[in-house]
Coordinates of C-alpha atoms in Angstrom, one line a residue:
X1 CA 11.5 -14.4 -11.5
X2 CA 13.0 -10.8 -12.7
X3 CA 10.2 -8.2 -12.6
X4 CA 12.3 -6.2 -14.0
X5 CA 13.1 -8.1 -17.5
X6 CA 12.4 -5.7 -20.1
X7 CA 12.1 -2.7 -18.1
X8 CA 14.6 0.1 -19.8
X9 CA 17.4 1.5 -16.9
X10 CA 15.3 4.7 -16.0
X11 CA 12.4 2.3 -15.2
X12 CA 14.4 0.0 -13.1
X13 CA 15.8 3.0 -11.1
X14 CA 12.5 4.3 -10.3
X15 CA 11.4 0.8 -9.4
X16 CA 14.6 0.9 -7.4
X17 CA 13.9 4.3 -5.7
X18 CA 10.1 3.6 -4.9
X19 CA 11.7 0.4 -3.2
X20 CA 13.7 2.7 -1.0
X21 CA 10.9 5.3 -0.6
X22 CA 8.8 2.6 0.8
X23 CA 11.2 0.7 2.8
X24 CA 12.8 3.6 4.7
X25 CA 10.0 4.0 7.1
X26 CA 10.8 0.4 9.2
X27 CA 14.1 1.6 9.9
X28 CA 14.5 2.8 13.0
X29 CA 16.4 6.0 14.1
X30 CA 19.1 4.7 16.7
X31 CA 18.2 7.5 18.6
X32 CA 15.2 5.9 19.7
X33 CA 16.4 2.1 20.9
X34 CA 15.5 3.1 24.4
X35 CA 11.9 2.5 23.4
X36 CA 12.1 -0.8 22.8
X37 CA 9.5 -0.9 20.2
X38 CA 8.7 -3.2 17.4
X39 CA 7.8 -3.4 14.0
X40 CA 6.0 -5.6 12.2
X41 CA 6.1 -5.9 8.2
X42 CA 3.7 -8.0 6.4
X43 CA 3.8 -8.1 2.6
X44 CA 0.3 -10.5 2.2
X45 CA 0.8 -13.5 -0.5
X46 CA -1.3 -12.2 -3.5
X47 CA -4.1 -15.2 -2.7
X48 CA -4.4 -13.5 1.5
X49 CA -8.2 -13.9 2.1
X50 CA -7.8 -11.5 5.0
X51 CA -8.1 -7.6 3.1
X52 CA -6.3 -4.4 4.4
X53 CA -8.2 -1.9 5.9
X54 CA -7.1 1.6 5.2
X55 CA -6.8 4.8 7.4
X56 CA -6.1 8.6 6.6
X57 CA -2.9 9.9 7.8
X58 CA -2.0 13.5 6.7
X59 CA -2.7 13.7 3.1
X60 CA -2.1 10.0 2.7
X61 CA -4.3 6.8 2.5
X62 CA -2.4 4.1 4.7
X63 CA -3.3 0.4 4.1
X64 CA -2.9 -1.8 7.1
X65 CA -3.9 -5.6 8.3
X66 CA -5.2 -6.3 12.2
X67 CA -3.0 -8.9 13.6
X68 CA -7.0 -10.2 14.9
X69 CA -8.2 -10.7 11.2
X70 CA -4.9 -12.5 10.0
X71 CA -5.2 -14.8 13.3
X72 CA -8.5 -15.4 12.1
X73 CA -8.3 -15.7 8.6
X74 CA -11.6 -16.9 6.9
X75 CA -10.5 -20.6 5.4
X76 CA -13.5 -19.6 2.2
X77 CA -13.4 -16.5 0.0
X78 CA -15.2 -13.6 0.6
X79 CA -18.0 -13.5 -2.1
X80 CA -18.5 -10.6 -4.1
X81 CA -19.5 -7.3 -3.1
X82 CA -21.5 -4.8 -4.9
X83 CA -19.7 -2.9 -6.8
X84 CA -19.7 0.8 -7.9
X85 CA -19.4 1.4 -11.9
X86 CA -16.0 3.1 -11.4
X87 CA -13.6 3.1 -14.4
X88 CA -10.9 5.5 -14.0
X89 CA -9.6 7.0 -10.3
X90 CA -7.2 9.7 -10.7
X91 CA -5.4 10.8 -7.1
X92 CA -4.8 13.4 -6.1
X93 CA -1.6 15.6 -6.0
X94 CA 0.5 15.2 -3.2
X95 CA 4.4 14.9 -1.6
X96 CA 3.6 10.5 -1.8
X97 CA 2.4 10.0 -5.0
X98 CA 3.4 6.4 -5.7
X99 CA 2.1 5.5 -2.1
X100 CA -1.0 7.0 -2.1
X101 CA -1.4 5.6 -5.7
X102 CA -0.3 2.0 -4.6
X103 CA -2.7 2.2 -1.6
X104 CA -6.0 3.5 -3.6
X105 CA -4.9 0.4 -5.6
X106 CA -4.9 -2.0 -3.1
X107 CA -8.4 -0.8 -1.4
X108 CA -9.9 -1.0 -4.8
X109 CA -8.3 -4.6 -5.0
X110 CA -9.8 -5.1 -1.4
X111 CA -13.1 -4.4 -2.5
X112 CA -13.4 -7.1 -5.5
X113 CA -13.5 -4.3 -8.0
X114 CA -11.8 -5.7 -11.3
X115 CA -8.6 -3.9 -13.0
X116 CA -9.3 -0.1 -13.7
X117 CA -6.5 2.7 -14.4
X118 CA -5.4 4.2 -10.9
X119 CA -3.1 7.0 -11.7
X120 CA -1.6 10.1 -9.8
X121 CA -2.5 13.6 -10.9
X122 CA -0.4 15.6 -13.2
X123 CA -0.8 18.6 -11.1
X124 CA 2.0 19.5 -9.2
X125 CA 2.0 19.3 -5.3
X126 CA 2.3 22.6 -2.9
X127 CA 2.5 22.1 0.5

């Protein structure tokens, strides 16, 4: 499956440098091997019953999964939550806007709520 069929070449280089933006964060700085620390990446199959939990960092909203909840993984779905009459989330400006975009994204997926435009503010970002 190519998700990028159809995409023109400035769209697949932004795809490609989000992919990178993402990613560079589980690299670890040589520097550092004396701590002998690991890292665990989890990219959750679409159909995962077991939802992120999300924590502020800095001016971002970081998704993450406890290793206790995957272990645990309920065998039913959840059922449905009550949900807010939200249609529209715009976040707001800062240095990570595809991240923080992608992550208000996923906790509104977490939640049940059905498909609603999640987009980053136009206004530009001072820090």
């Amino acid at each position: 499956f190519d998700s990028t069929a159809g995409l023109t070449p400035e769209q697949r280089a932004q795809r490609a440098a989000d992919a990178i933006q993402f990613f560079i964060p589980v690299f670890k700085n040589q520097d550092f091997e004396d701590e002998m620390e690991w890292r665990l990446i989890f990219t959750p199959h679409p159909g995962c019953m077991v939802k992120p939990k999300f924590r502020p960092r800095g001016s971002m909203l970081v998704p993450f999964y406890k290793l206790r909840d995957l272990r645990s993984a309920p065998t039913m779905p959840v059922p449905d939550r009550f949900t807010l009459p939200i249609t529209h989330v715009t976040v707001g400006p800062s240095a990570n806007k595809v991240l923080n975009t992608g992550s208000v994204k996923m906790l509104f997926d977490s939640l049940g709520y059905p498909p609603i435009p999640i987009e980053a503010s136009k206004t530009s970002f001072r820090s």
